[in-house]
RNA sequence: GGCGCGGUAGCCAAGUGGUAAGGCAAGGGUCUGCAAAACCCUUAUUCGUCGGUUCGAUCCCGACCCGCGCCUCCA
């Protein structure tokens, strides 16, 4: 079965085929909605960003090349309000959170998109696009602001599968404190209010509405029709619906072939959001001693279209599962194996690789993919215990782990700063080994205790002493 | 009300018209100077409820109950 995704547009899982034809070798044009940098991102946000990362990695595993653009929204009402309140310029304010966001992404091992595009660096292009929409009669003005006239786009609602035809035109909702002639219309360009910051452009002074930046930057860098447009499920309406309206009126072409959306992360069964105040940032979790890998694993292990209920137990369980995988890798690297090959295990490893691939091809079913890995891990551990894992079984076992880690990327521990150096630890371990050999167990236990107190965990294995830093 | 997602063992979770993957936890065992760690084994006659279709349904159909999200800014 080929790679396939659930497409919000068609409400079906369908084979993925880019505009330029199926892979391998085809470049996939992908646009993902990034953060609004008015605060630290929380792990609910990162659920979606981890999803983008899985999408990237798996497209590449299937032989595709990538041209991936992600935006950073660095201008909106909240940003302006907060920047003014803190007496900072827009740039000074957003730089802080932009940098924090990019740092967090790196910590979570999220691959960097080919291009990260900031809204404020594309203001003239947005103005030009709005101007073009005005020329073609898709807009109207009100007090210097420009609105998109939804009535001009009959397909409006096709993504969110809402039927707007019954809505009464002219009903007024004054949510944005701007005058609209139809509740469904949305702002392309907002005129500055008294004393507000504004850009001077060919369509007059003001600032862009939220939706236009994505359309403009996506089309500028990726062309009129994207292969994949991704985002959190809450963006389906109105954000992505509006993007479609603007973009398709601008180019006359379908804006994206696939629309993929990640479900929410919940806390205590409720959406994690800043307005509810029930959110955690990565910094919060690291402060409680959790590792970046365990956060990454937890967010990746539940398939993206299923709501994920965040708990600390879940995080702990992720950490333990990672440890088990690392232990297995350690055994492969250190165990003394008999020569030869165990054909049964070769078959099992090959099957596990195939299962992993087919699970991921099936709309990124990470839970099923993990099942294949752990099942093989159990077979292999049993064989290792019985001395039936041979040197000839190493390659296939490592191939499976490599495939797993090319997606999950959790096997290598994040380097920790502080504490004993590796050399110091090795010296103490050697001293303990010597004490044990001369049956001075009191001394050996003393050294072990010292190490434990300094956060070093020792494991006596058949193949020598292994140590790791306690997380 | 409209649109959408989900209800599978203590928790997380996959899945198929033919009789329930996997992870964590728990219990048992192996190993070990002791310990820790590691590894192995065991754990759902049952898949929200009630009907229907079928030789047979957790998986198909209908009704209902419950949880969550979007419909206004939001990953």
Short mmCIF file of C-alpha atoms (C1' of nucleotides) in Angstrom, two decimals:
data_model
loop_
_atom_site.label_atom_id
_atom_site.label_comp_id
_atom_site.label_asym_id
_atom_site.label_seq_id
_atom_site.Cartn_x
_atom_site.Cartn_y
_atom_site.Cartn_z
CA UNK A 1 0.00 0.00 0.00
CA UNK A 2 1.29 3.45 -0.88
CA UNK A 3 1.72 6.39 1.43
CA UNK A 4 -1.64 7.87 2.27
CA UNK A 5 -3.04 10.67 4.40
CA UNK A 6 -6.38 11.75 5.69
CA UNK A 7 -7.29 14.79 3.66
CA UNK A 8 -9.60 17.22 5.45
CA UNK A 9 -10.76 18.49 2.08
CA UNK A 10 -12.16 15.13 0.95
CA UNK A 11 -12.68 13.68 4.44
CA UNK A 12 -10.98 10.51 3.28
CA UNK A 13 -7.70 8.74 3.63
CA UNK A 14 -6.26 8.90 0.13
CA UNK A 15 -3.00 8.00 -1.58
CA UNK A 16 -0.55 10.83 -1.44
CA UNK A 17 0.44 12.15 -4.81
CA UNK A 18 2.24 15.45 -5.25
CA UNK A 19 1.51 17.69 -8.22
CA UNK A 20 4.76 16.57 -9.82
CA UNK A 21 3.87 12.90 -9.55
CA UNK A 22 4.63 10.14 -7.08
CA UNK A 23 8.04 9.65 -5.50
CA UNK A 24 10.81 8.84 -5.09
CA UNK A 25 12.75 11.89 -6.07
CA UNK A 26 9.78 14.24 -6.35
CA UNK A 27 9.98 17.40 -4.30
CA UNK A 28 7.01 17.88 -2.02
CA UNK A 29 5.84 21.46 -1.58
CA UNK A 30 4.67 21.73 1.97
CA UNK A 31 3.45 24.67 4.00
CA UNK A 32 2.82 24.47 7.72
CA UNK A 33 1.29 27.08 9.96
CA UNK A 34 3.82 28.12 12.56
CA UNK A 35 3.49 29.99 15.83
CA UNK A 36 2.31 33.45 16.68
CA UNK A 37 5.24 34.69 18.72
CA UNK A 38 3.51 36.60 21.47
CA UNK A 39 4.49 34.20 24.26
CA UNK A 40 6.31 30.91 24.89
CA UNK A 41 4.82 28.03 22.96
CA UNK A 42 3.22 25.33 25.11
CA UNK A 43 3.41 21.60 24.58
CA UNK A 44 -0.03 21.60 22.99
CA UNK A 45 1.50 23.72 20.27
CA UNK A 46 4.43 21.35 20.08
CA UNK A 47 2.14 18.40 19.51
CA UNK A 48 1.43 19.95 16.15
CA UNK A 49 5.03 20.91 15.49
CA UNK A 50 6.16 17.37 16.29
CA UNK A 51 3.52 16.19 13.84
CA UNK A 52 5.08 18.39 11.14
CA UNK A 53 8.44 16.85 11.96
CA UNK A 54 7.10 13.30 11.63
CA UNK A 55 5.51 14.26 8.34
CA UNK A 56 8.82 15.61 7.07
CA UNK A 57 10.82 12.64 8.20
CA UNK A 58 8.43 10.09 6.83
CA UNK A 59 8.08 11.77 3.44
CA UNK A 60 11.85 11.58 3.19
CA UNK A 61 11.89 7.97 4.33
CA UNK A 62 9.59 7.28 1.40
CA UNK A 63 12.05 8.90 -0.96
CA UNK A 64 10.58 12.36 -1.37
CA UNK A 65 12.55 15.56 -1.34
CA UNK A 66 11.17 18.48 0.58
CA UNK A 67 10.53 22.13 0.09
CA UNK A 68 8.87 23.06 3.34
CA UNK A 69 7.93 26.58 4.39
CA UNK A 70 6.74 27.50 7.84
CA UNK A 71 5.57 30.95 8.80
CA UNK A 72 6.17 32.88 11.94
CA UNK A 73 3.40 35.29 12.69
CA UNK A 74 5.15 38.25 14.20
CA UNK A 75 2.40 40.79 13.94
CA UNK A 76 -1.11 40.56 15.36
CA UNK A 77 -3.30 42.36 17.84
CA UNK A 78 -1.89 40.64 20.92
CA UNK A 79 1.70 41.26 19.86
CA UNK A 80 1.04 44.92 19.27
CA UNK A 81 -0.78 45.25 22.56
CA UNK A 82 1.93 43.50 24.57
CA UNK A 83 4.80 45.26 22.84
CA UNK A 84 3.23 48.65 23.51
CA UNK A 85 2.54 47.72 27.11
CA UNK A 86 6.18 46.81 27.61
CA UNK A 87 7.47 49.84 25.76
CA UNK A 88 9.20 47.68 23.19
CA UNK A 89 9.25 47.82 19.44
CA UNK A 90 7.44 45.04 17.62
CA UNK A 91 10.76 43.49 16.61
CA UNK A 92 12.27 43.68 20.08
CA UNK A 93 9.23 41.97 21.50
CA UNK A 94 8.85 39.20 18.93
CA UNK A 95 12.57 38.41 18.73
CA UNK A 96 12.45 37.08 22.27
CA UNK A 97 9.72 34.57 21.57
CA UNK A 98 10.92 33.75 18.09
CA UNK A 99 14.27 32.77 19.47
CA UNK A 100 12.69 30.81 22.31
CA UNK A 101 10.53 28.97 19.82
CA UNK A 102 13.42 28.04 17.57
CA UNK A 103 15.45 26.92 20.58
CA UNK A 104 12.59 24.74 21.77
CA UNK A 105 12.25 23.21 18.32
CA UNK A 106 15.94 22.34 18.31
CA UNK A 107 15.66 20.84 21.79
CA UNK A 108 12.84 18.63 20.62
CA UNK A 109 14.94 17.66 17.60
CA UNK A 110 12.48 19.08 15.13
CA UNK A 111 14.00 19.35 11.71
CA UNK A 112 14.18 22.88 10.48
CA UNK A 113 11.96 23.63 7.51
CA UNK A 114 13.75 24.62 4.32
CA UNK A 115 12.45 28.13 4.88
CA UNK A 116 11.06 29.99 7.85
CA UNK A 117 9.15 33.05 6.73
CA UNK A 118 8.28 35.99 8.94
CA UNK A 119 5.11 37.87 8.23
CA UNK A 120 6.66 41.29 8.77
CA UNK A 121 9.23 40.62 6.08
CA UNK A 122 6.50 40.17 3.48
CA UNK A 123 4.32 43.23 3.97
CA UNK A 124 4.77 44.69 0.46
CA UNK A 125 3.91 41.33 -1.10
CA UNK A 126 0.78 41.13 1.02
CA UNK A 127 -0.23 44.63 0.01
CA UNK A 128 0.30 43.71 -3.64
CA UNK A 129 -1.84 40.60 -3.27
CA UNK A 130 -4.60 42.56 -1.58
CA UNK A 131 -4.36 45.16 -4.31
CA UNK A 132 -4.82 42.45 -6.91
CA UNK A 133 -7.85 41.07 -5.07
CA UNK A 134 -9.28 44.59 -4.99
CA UNK A 135 -8.78 44.96 -8.73
CA UNK A 136 -10.68 41.77 -9.33
CA UNK A 137 -13.58 42.86 -7.19
CA UNK A 138 -13.22 40.39 -4.33
CA UNK A 139 -12.99 43.04 -1.64
CA UNK A 140 -14.46 46.20 -0.24
CA UNK A 141 -13.20 48.93 1.99
CA UNK A 142 -14.54 50.28 5.20
CA UNK A 143 -12.80 53.02 7.17
CA UNK A 144 -9.53 52.27 5.38
CA UNK A 145 -9.64 48.56 6.16
CA UNK A 146 -9.97 46.02 3.38
CA UNK A 147 -12.31 43.05 3.70
CA UNK A 148 -12.68 39.94 1.65
CA UNK A 149 -16.19 39.55 0.33
CA UNK A 150 -17.03 35.93 0.96
CA UNK A 151 -20.06 36.12 -1.29
CA UNK A 152 -17.67 36.31 -4.23
CA UNK A 153 -16.29 32.85 -3.55
CA UNK A 154 -19.05 30.23 -3.96
CA UNK A 155 -16.86 27.41 -2.69
CA UNK A 156 -16.40 29.02 0.69
CA UNK A 157 -16.87 26.33 3.33
CA UNK A 158 -15.51 23.41 1.30
CA UNK A 159 -12.70 22.68 3.72
CA UNK A 160 -14.60 22.90 6.99
CA UNK A 161 -17.68 21.39 5.35
CA UNK A 162 -19.85 24.17 6.59
CA UNK A 163 -22.79 25.38 4.58
CA UNK A 164 -22.80 29.15 4.70
CA UNK A 165 -25.47 29.68 2.07
CA UNK A 166 -28.19 30.02 4.67
CA UNK A 167 -26.49 32.80 6.58
CA UNK A 168 -28.09 36.16 6.28
CA UNK A 169 -25.99 38.76 4.60
CA UNK A 170 -25.84 42.03 6.40
CA UNK A 171 -26.11 40.64 9.90
CA UNK A 172 -23.53 42.55 11.81
CA UNK A 173 -21.04 41.13 14.27
CA UNK A 174 -18.56 43.59 15.58
CA UNK A 175 -15.98 41.21 16.95
CA UNK A 176 -12.92 42.98 15.61
CA UNK A 177 -14.23 46.45 16.19
CA UNK A 178 -14.16 46.96 12.46
CA UNK A 179 -17.12 47.43 10.18
CA UNK A 180 -17.99 44.49 8.01
CA UNK A 181 -20.95 44.22 5.70
CA UNK A 182 -21.33 40.47 6.18
CA UNK A 183 -20.52 38.46 9.27
CA UNK A 184 -18.61 35.92 7.18
CA UNK A 185 -16.27 38.48 5.67
CA UNK A 186 -12.81 38.79 7.09
CA UNK A 187 -10.14 41.45 7.22
CA UNK A 188 -7.33 41.41 4.70
CA UNK A 189 -5.92 44.69 5.85
CA UNK A 190 -6.58 46.61 9.02
CA UNK A 191 -6.39 50.38 9.03
CA UNK A 192 -4.50 51.81 12.01
CA UNK A 193 -6.51 53.16 14.87
CA UNK A 194 -5.49 56.39 16.51
CA UNK A 195 -1.74 56.42 17.18
CA UNK A 196 -1.24 52.80 16.23
CA UNK A 197 1.76 51.44 14.46
CA UNK A 198 1.25 51.02 10.71
CA UNK A 199 3.06 50.12 7.51
CA UNK A 200 2.81 52.47 4.56
CA UNK A 201 1.92 50.51 1.47
CA UNK A 202 0.38 50.81 -1.95
CA UNK A 203 -3.03 50.08 -0.47
CA UNK A 204 -2.64 52.64 2.28
CA UNK A 205 -1.41 52.55 5.88
CA UNK A 206 -2.19 49.67 8.18
CA UNK A 207 -1.27 46.10 8.99
CA UNK A 208 -2.17 42.75 7.50
CA UNK A 209 -5.01 40.56 8.68
CA UNK A 210 -4.07 37.18 10.03
CA UNK A 211 -4.87 35.03 7.02
CA UNK A 212 -3.21 36.83 4.16
CA UNK A 213 0.36 36.16 5.25
CA UNK A 214 0.07 32.42 4.76
CA UNK A 215 -1.44 32.70 1.31
CA UNK A 216 1.13 35.19 0.15
CA UNK A 217 4.20 33.47 1.54
CA UNK A 218 3.08 30.01 0.47
CA UNK A 219 2.45 31.12 -3.10
CA UNK A 220 5.63 33.19 -3.25
CA UNK A 221 7.90 30.34 -2.21
CA UNK A 222 6.02 27.23 -3.29
CA UNK A 223 3.78 28.24 -6.18
CA UNK A 224 0.03 28.39 -6.68
CA UNK A 225 -0.69 24.82 -5.68
CA UNK A 226 0.85 23.21 -2.62
CA UNK A 227 1.13 19.48 -2.18
CA UNK A 228 0.49 19.58 1.55
CA UNK A 229 -0.80 22.26 3.85
CA UNK A 230 -0.73 21.32 7.51
CA UNK A 231 -1.90 22.81 10.75
CA UNK A 232 -3.69 22.20 14.02
CA UNK A 233 -7.31 21.22 13.69
CA UNK A 234 -8.52 24.48 15.14
CA UNK A 235 -7.13 26.26 12.11
CA UNK A 236 -9.52 24.54 9.71
CA UNK A 237 -12.04 27.26 10.32
CA UNK A 238 -11.70 30.08 9.78
CA UNK A 239 -7.97 30.36 9.05
CA UNK A 240 -7.52 27.72 6.38
CA UNK A 241 -10.93 28.29 4.89
CA UNK A 242 -9.98 31.93 4.45
CA UNK A 243 -6.60 31.06 3.03
CA UNK A 244 -8.32 28.98 0.39
CA UNK A 245 -10.70 31.78 -0.50
CA UNK A 246 -7.92 34.38 -0.87
CA UNK A 247 -5.48 32.13 -2.63
CA UNK A 248 -7.85 30.61 -5.12
CA UNK A 249 -9.30 34.01 -6.01
CA UNK A 250 -5.73 35.23 -6.45
CA UNK A 251 -4.45 32.41 -8.66
CA UNK A 252 -7.51 30.63 -10.01
CA UNK A 253 -5.90 27.35 -9.01
CA UNK A 254 -6.53 24.87 -6.17
CA UNK A 255 -4.47 26.09 -3.22
CA UNK A 256 -3.42 22.73 -1.81
CA UNK A 257 -3.89 19.11 -2.82
CA UNK A 258 -3.77 17.79 0.73
CA UNK A 259 -4.90 19.43 3.93
CA UNK A 260 -3.73 17.59 7.02
CA UNK A 261 -4.62 18.59 10.57
CA UNK A 262 -3.47 17.38 13.94
CA UNK A 263 -5.86 16.82 16.81
CA UNK A 264 -5.48 18.55 20.12
CA UNK A 265 -3.46 17.82 23.16
CA UNK A 266 -5.72 17.78 26.20
CA UNK A 267 -5.01 18.28 29.87
CA UNK A 268 -7.44 16.58 32.21
CA UNK A 269 -9.66 16.00 29.21
CA UNK A 270 -9.70 19.66 28.26
CA UNK A 271 -8.01 21.58 25.52
CA UNK A 272 -4.70 23.02 26.61
CA UNK A 273 -4.77 26.68 25.90
CA UNK A 274 -3.47 29.94 27.13
CA UNK A 275 -6.91 31.32 27.71
CA UNK A 276 -7.77 28.41 30.03
CA UNK A 277 -4.44 28.72 31.84
CA UNK A 278 -3.91 24.94 31.93
CA UNK A 279 -0.80 24.86 29.84
CA UNK A 280 2.77 23.69 30.25
CA UNK A 281 5.80 24.95 28.40
CA UNK A 282 8.81 22.79 27.68
CA UNK A 283 10.67 24.77 30.30
CA UNK A 284 8.08 23.70 32.88
CA UNK A 285 8.58 20.04 32.06
CA UNK A 286 12.36 20.16 31.97
CA UNK A 287 12.23 21.93 35.29
CA UNK A 288 10.44 18.88 36.67
CA UNK A 289 13.20 16.63 35.45
CA UNK A 290 11.67 15.28 32.27
CA UNK A 291 13.86 14.94 29.23
CA UNK A 292 13.26 16.41 25.78
CA UNK A 293 13.23 12.89 24.36
CA UNK A 294 10.41 11.76 26.60
CA UNK A 295 8.32 14.75 25.56
CA UNK A 296 9.10 14.06 21.92
CA UNK A 297 8.28 10.38 22.29
CA UNK A 298 4.99 11.03 24.06
CA UNK A 299 3.86 13.55 21.49
CA UNK A 300 4.90 11.29 18.62
CA UNK A 301 3.58 7.99 19.92
CA UNK A 302 -0.12 8.80 19.74
CA UNK A 303 -1.25 9.08 16.11
CA UNK A 304 -1.74 12.71 15.14
CA UNK A 305 -5.46 12.50 14.41
CA UNK A 306 -6.29 11.29 17.87
CA UNK A 307 -6.67 13.58 20.84
CA UNK A 308 -3.78 13.14 23.25
CA UNK A 309 -4.51 13.48 26.92
CA UNK A 310 -1.36 14.81 28.55
CA UNK A 311 -0.40 13.43 31.96
CA UNK A 312 2.82 13.20 33.92
CA UNK A 313 2.30 9.44 34.12
CA UNK A 314 2.30 9.41 30.36
CA UNK A 315 5.59 11.28 30.31
CA UNK A 316 7.14 8.87 32.81
CA UNK A 317 5.97 5.93 30.80
CA UNK A 318 7.51 7.45 27.69
CA UNK A 319 10.80 7.85 29.51
CA UNK A 320 10.75 4.21 30.61
CA UNK A 321 9.93 2.98 27.13
CA UNK A 322 12.87 4.95 25.72
CA UNK A 323 15.15 3.42 28.35
CA UNK A 324 14.12 -0.03 27.25
CA UNK A 325 14.98 0.77 23.65
CA UNK A 326 18.32 2.23 24.66
CA UNK A 327 19.10 -0.82 26.76
CA UNK A 328 18.50 -2.98 23.75
CA UNK A 329 20.78 -0.85 21.63
CA UNK A 330 23.42 -1.11 24.34
CA UNK A 331 23.15 -4.89 24.31
CA UNK A 332 23.64 -4.96 20.56
CA UNK A 333 26.72 -2.80 20.89
CA UNK A 334 28.34 -4.58 23.80
CA UNK A 335 27.28 -8.21 23.99
CA UNK A 336 29.71 -10.93 22.99
CA UNK A 337 27.88 -12.87 20.33
CA UNK A 338 28.43 -16.30 18.85
CA UNK A 339 29.37 -16.46 15.19
CA UNK A 340 26.76 -17.37 12.62
CA UNK A 341 23.20 -16.30 12.03
CA UNK A 342 19.77 -17.04 13.45
CA UNK A 343 17.48 -17.21 10.44
CA UNK A 344 14.30 -16.94 12.48
CA UNK A 345 15.44 -13.64 13.92
CA UNK A 346 16.39 -12.38 10.48
CA UNK A 347 12.86 -13.11 9.32
CA UNK A 348 11.43 -11.37 12.37
CA UNK A 349 13.59 -8.30 11.88
CA UNK A 350 12.64 -8.05 8.22
CA UNK A 351 8.97 -8.41 9.12
CA UNK A 352 9.27 -5.70 11.75
CA UNK A 353 10.81 -3.29 9.27
CA UNK A 354 8.01 -3.98 6.80
CA UNK A 355 5.36 -3.53 9.48
CA UNK A 356 6.91 -0.30 10.65
CA UNK A 357 6.93 1.07 7.12
CA UNK A 358 3.42 0.03 6.30
CA UNK A 359 2.10 1.46 9.57
CA UNK A 360 3.75 4.81 8.90
CA UNK A 361 2.56 4.81 5.30
CA UNK A 362 -0.94 4.42 6.68
CA UNK A 363 -1.51 8.02 7.68
CA UNK A 364 1.48 8.01 10.05
CA UNK A 365 0.21 5.33 12.41
CA UNK A 366 3.02 5.72 14.90
CA UNK A 367 1.36 3.56 17.56
CA UNK A 368 1.28 0.57 15.27
CA UNK A 369 4.81 1.25 14.08
CA UNK A 370 6.02 1.20 17.68
CA UNK A 371 4.28 -2.12 18.22
CA UNK A 372 6.41 -3.68 15.49
CA UNK A 373 9.60 -2.39 17.11
CA UNK A 374 8.81 -3.65 20.59
CA UNK A 375 7.67 -7.01 19.37
CA UNK A 376 10.99 -7.57 17.67
CA UNK A 377 12.82 -6.22 20.68
CA UNK A 378 11.27 -8.93 22.82
CA UNK A 379 12.19 -11.69 20.38
CA UNK A 380 15.74 -10.39 20.17
CA UNK A 381 16.18 -10.04 23.94
CA UNK A 382 14.97 -13.58 24.42
CA UNK A 383 17.47 -14.77 21.85
CA UNK A 384 20.24 -12.73 23.46
CA UNK A 385 19.49 -14.30 26.85
CA UNK A 386 19.59 -17.76 25.30
CA UNK A 387 22.79 -17.16 23.37
CA UNK A 388 20.90 -17.56 20.13
CA UNK A 389 21.50 -14.08 18.82
CA UNK A 390 24.46 -14.32 16.45
CA UNK A 391 26.84 -11.83 14.91
CA UNK A 392 24.95 -12.29 11.67
CA UNK A 393 21.83 -10.87 13.29
CA UNK A 394 23.33 -7.52 14.18
CA UNK A 395 22.81 -5.78 10.86
CA UNK A 396 19.10 -6.48 10.52
CA UNK A 397 18.44 -5.56 14.15
CA UNK A 398 20.34 -2.32 13.76
CA UNK A 399 18.48 -1.52 10.57
CA UNK A 400 15.21 -1.69 12.46
CA UNK A 401 16.51 0.55 15.24
CA UNK A 402 17.89 3.00 12.69
CA UNK A 403 14.55 3.15 10.89
CA UNK A 404 12.78 3.67 14.19
CA UNK A 405 15.16 6.41 15.24
CA UNK A 406 15.07 8.15 11.87
CA UNK A 407 11.48 8.97 12.77
CA UNK A 408 11.31 9.04 16.55
CA UNK A 409 14.84 10.29 17.20
CA UNK A 410 15.03 9.51 20.90
CA UNK A 411 17.83 6.96 21.26
CA UNK A 412 20.65 9.43 21.82
CA UNK A 413 20.38 11.06 25.22
CA UNK A 414 20.48 14.82 25.36
CA UNK A 415 23.86 15.88 26.68
CA UNK A 416 23.68 17.08 30.25
CA UNK A 417 25.88 19.71 31.70
CA UNK A 418 27.41 19.72 35.14
CA UNK A 419 28.20 16.80 37.44
CA UNK A 420 31.09 14.40 37.09
CA UNK A 421 32.98 14.21 33.83
CA UNK A 422 33.06 10.96 31.92
CA UNK A 423 36.68 10.45 32.89
CA UNK A 424 35.93 10.84 36.57
CA UNK A 425 33.09 8.37 36.35
CA UNK A 426 35.23 5.85 34.48
CA UNK A 427 37.96 6.16 37.10
CA UNK A 428 35.58 5.49 39.95
CA UNK A 429 34.09 2.54 38.13
CA UNK A 430 37.56 1.11 37.61
CA UNK A 431 38.33 1.58 41.30
CA UNK A 432 35.13 -0.21 42.23
CA UNK A 433 35.92 -3.07 39.88
CA UNK A 434 39.30 -3.46 41.54
CA UNK A 435 37.72 -3.45 44.98
CA UNK A 436 35.24 -6.09 43.90
CA UNK A 437 37.99 -8.26 42.49
CA UNK A 438 39.79 -8.22 45.82
CA UNK A 439 36.41 -8.92 47.45
CA UNK A 440 36.46 -5.59 49.29
CA UNK A 441 32.71 -5.19 48.93
CA UNK A 442 32.46 -2.45 51.51
CA UNK A 443 34.75 -0.28 49.44
CA UNK A 444 32.93 -1.21 46.24
CA UNK A 445 29.56 -0.33 47.75
CA UNK A 446 30.96 2.93 49.05
CA UNK A 447 32.03 3.97 45.56
CA UNK A 448 28.67 2.96 44.15
CA UNK A 449 26.92 5.03 46.79
CA UNK A 450 29.03 8.06 45.99
CA UNK A 451 28.19 7.76 42.33
CA UNK A 452 24.50 7.37 43.05
CA UNK A 453 24.55 10.52 45.10
CA UNK A 454 26.07 12.32 42.16
CA UNK A 455 23.33 11.13 39.83
CA UNK A 456 25.24 8.29 38.21
CA UNK A 457 23.42 5.00 37.95
CA UNK A 458 25.53 1.84 37.65
CA UNK A 459 24.36 -1.33 36.02
CA UNK A 460 26.37 -4.50 36.43
CA UNK A 461 25.84 -6.56 33.31
CA UNK A 462 27.35 -9.77 32.03
CA UNK A 463 29.39 -7.71 29.64
CA UNK A 464 30.73 -5.21 32.13
CA UNK A 465 29.58 -2.15 33.94
CA UNK A 466 27.30 0.28 32.23
CA UNK A 467 26.52 3.69 33.62
CA UNK A 468 24.18 6.51 32.84
CA UNK A 469 23.14 9.77 34.28
CA UNK A 470 19.91 9.67 36.17
CA UNK A 471 17.34 11.91 34.55
"C1'" G B 1 -28.29 23.83 16.59
"C1'" G B 2 -24.38 22.87 12.37
"C1'" C B 3 -19.59 20.51 11.37
"C1'" G B 4 -15.82 17.13 13.23
"C1'" C B 5 -13.15 13.64 16.59
"C1'" G B 6 -13.42 9.86 20.21
"C1'" G B 7 -15.48 6.01 24.00
"C1'" U B 8 -10.96 -1.21 23.67
"C1'" A B 9 -7.66 -4.11 30.41
"C1'" G B 10 -5.41 0.34 36.34
"C1'" C B 11 -3.34 4.20 32.60
"C1'" C B 12 -1.81 5.11 27.19
"C1'" A B 13 -3.11 2.65 22.74
"C1'" A B 14 -3.30 -0.58 17.65
"C1'" G B 15 -6.66 -3.31 15.12
"C1'" U B 16 -9.75 -6.70 11.78
"C1'" G B 17 -16.36 -9.53 9.68
"C1'" G B 18 -14.02 -15.29 12.22
"C1'" U B 19 -12.96 -14.97 17.42
"C1'" A B 20 -8.43 -8.87 21.02
"C1'" A B 21 -0.87 -5.67 18.64
"C1'" G B 22 2.27 -2.85 21.59
"C1'" G B 23 3.88 0.50 25.76
"C1'" C B 24 3.53 1.84 31.09
"C1'" A B 25 2.01 0.05 35.84
"C1'" A B 26 1.24 -4.48 38.83
"C1'" G B 27 2.41 -9.70 40.19
"C1'" G B 28 5.93 -13.81 39.38
"C1'" G B 29 10.79 -15.49 37.79
"C1'" U B 30 16.15 -15.33 35.92
"C1'" C B 31 20.76 -12.99 36.82
"C1'" U B 32 23.73 -10.93 41.03
"C1'" G B 33 28.72 -10.82 46.84
"C1'" C B 34 24.44 -7.61 48.22
"C1'" A B 35 21.66 -4.18 45.72
"C1'" A B 36 20.25 -1.65 41.63
"C1'" A B 37 19.68 -2.21 36.76
"C1'" A B 38 18.63 -5.44 32.95
"C1'" C B 39 15.89 -9.42 30.74
"C1'" C B 40 11.77 -12.99 30.49
"C1'" C B 41 6.75 -14.63 31.86
"C1'" U B 42 1.63 -13.54 33.47
"C1'" U B 43 -2.57 -10.01 33.32
"C1'" A B 44 -9.44 -8.04 28.62
"C1'" U B 45 -14.37 -14.85 27.24
"C1'" U B 46 -14.06 -8.90 26.16
"C1'" C B 47 -13.96 -3.94 22.90
"C1'" G B 48 -19.92 2.83 25.79
"C1'" U B 49 -25.56 0.98 25.73
"C1'" C B 50 -29.64 -1.28 23.16
"C1'" G B 51 -31.44 -3.32 18.77
"C1'" G B 52 -30.58 -5.17 13.52
"C1'" U B 53 -27.82 -7.67 9.29
"C1'" U B 54 -24.80 -12.28 9.28
"C1'" C B 55 -23.23 -19.07 10.14
"C1'" G B 56 -20.40 -15.47 13.00
"C1'" A B 57 -19.48 -8.30 14.83
"C1'" U B 58 -15.27 -4.92 18.83
"C1'" C B 59 -15.04 -4.20 13.61
"C1'" C B 60 -21.33 -3.28 8.97
"C1'" C B 61 -26.38 -0.65 9.77
"C1'" G B 62 -29.87 2.07 13.13
"C1'" A B 63 -31.06 4.41 17.71
"C1'" C B 64 -29.30 6.15 22.19
"C1'" C B 65 -25.74 7.63 26.25
"C1'" C B 66 -21.07 9.96 27.51
"C1'" G B 67 -16.41 12.94 26.64
"C1'" C B 68 -13.81 16.52 23.57
"C1'" G B 69 -12.98 20.19 19.68
"C1'" C B 70 -14.47 23.96 15.90
"C1'" C B 71 -18.45 27.36 14.57
"C1'" U B 72 -14.91 34.55 17.82
"C1'" C B 73 -8.37 34.87 18.70
"C1'" C B 74 -6.10 29.83 19.35
"C1'" A B 75 -1.51 24.25 17.32
#
